[in-house]
Amino acid sequence: MFLQTTSSSCSTQLKQLRLCSTSSYSKTSFGFKTFSSSSSILLHGNHRNNNNSIIANYIPQIYNYKKSDFERKPTPKWSIVYRRISLMENPEMGSAFVLNQLDKEGKNLSRWELCRVVKELRRFRRFKLALEVYEWMNEQGDKFTLSSSDAAIHLDLISKVLGIPSTEEYFSRLPETLKDKRTYGSLLNAYVRARLKEKAESLLEEMISKGYAMHPLPFNVMMTLYMKLRDYDKAISIVAQMLEKSIPLDIYTYNIWLTACGATGSTEKMEEVLELMKMDTTVDPNWTTYSTMATIYMNLGHLSKAKNNLRMVEGKITGRERIPFHYLLSLYGGIGEKEDVYRIWNTYKTSFPTIPNLGYHSMIASLVRLDDIEGAKKIYEEWLPLRSTYDPRICNLLIGWYVKNGLLEKAEDFVDQVLEAGGKVNAHTWEMLADGHIQKKQIPEVLSCIKEATMAEGGKTWRPSPTSVSQFLFLCVEESEMASKKAFLELLTRAGCLNDERYRSLISSNGEVDFGLKISVDKDETGSDNDDDSGADMLLNQLEGSF
């Protein structure tokens, strides 16, 4: 069996397949925008709560905690505690406020329940509140005896809320008894998420020396780091390292390996990896495998092969999985198969009693991509009375199509309809309208839209596309609108943009616009509200799913 061969024979097999020979790779650029965060690996979305989370854990499930012996007091169910924390009118009061209230009311708070509350808060990305629960538990002295699993989750939360320096300080203060593969793995994950390559590499070596890296997960995490950094050959080299150390490859290793091969433009090597997967009796190619291959084929223009792999995705859907439908909608739209988009949509609707916002986003995005604007509007109207919440990213799909096709007035009318109907728009909505006004050289309207963007939902973290900034500054100079240029720069300053080198580089030291500068902007660095991460970000989110 492939994975039970000696490391030397494994190396021989790899050499024969030339899968680890970096010299033979074509350095073809690969658009990872088509891979999103866990909500949509292939085309879009910001749904980091992935139901297909990796099973191998640094941090075991918390259901094995023993209950405390405080039987005299009534014990509230964890869901009651969770609701009181998550539904606080003023979240700034913090989780400790609620927990202290419950304690004063004579309610016994067991470790199992509090850890279950943390799990739920993390599931909905309420990281600060989750961290506060652990901080409160630590302040209770000997009432709660926390394990290395708790410490690993605590460390993960610190990294997300407070950053790497605080994470490292917490790790350094841990007693040696709590420094095991779980806490080391959590720290490694934090370094990878922050793209700290040298620190991650050093920590992995330490984990290997301590015997904490005898399973594929830490190596998978490192592969995602190299994918994020677009060092695809390095990601592939991790596979050789695993084989040399007799570390088994799991489904996630293979899927990242496939992606790395595709990123180099080598469909041949990608297909060879798939054949190795089929030979390995410990893994079974899943729908993620085939959707990954479909995306790579699509980006490289092999539409027939992409379609064949989408048929394989359809055959791999089991149980009540919604996520594959989103991928299928997106990818069939990406290869221009409108009939298949509607076919999958109808199957999706008959398979589930309700469709989430993400499903409607996937469908409308595909129809917009296919220029089926009437079909997209029809699905949008269907969504309005059924929506769970109003997601401005869905209406932005239609607005973006209108602007792109020079129909700015229709875009503005649509925004008015949304607002009149009680819907909402976000910062990116106004940025798209600003782009439309830039094309029409309507300087006052551009300034008005940018001002609205800074005040809209998401405005505090919104940053306009550097390309749009450059175009507008050029327009101001071209039209001799120096007052408008100054007003625009003031808006950028208030938005914090001029602290970013990408924006500062557009302005010379004397305040003039540098028109000779060639702007190269990654897709995830623009003002898009799709929140699309790279495929590597998606893979890392999967790896985090079990934390």
mmCIF file of C-alpha atoms in Angstrom, residues 34 133 176 232 247 428:
data_model
loop_
_atom_site.group_PDB
_atom_site.id
_atom_site.type_symbol
_atom_site.label_atom_id
_atom_site.label_comp_id
_atom_site.label_asym_id
_atom_site.label_seq_id
_atom_site.Cartn_x
_atom_site.Cartn_y
_atom_site.Cartn_z
ATOM 1 C CA THR A 34 -11.870 31.772 -7.346
ATOM 2 C CA VAL A 133 -15.421 33.555 29.114
ATOM 3 C CA GLU A 176 5.206 22.911 30.919
ATOM 4 C CA TYR A 232 3.762 26.620 -4.404
ATOM 5 C CA ILE A 247 3.754 10.866 8.148
ATOM 6 C CA HIS A 428 -18.873 48.919 -1.228
#
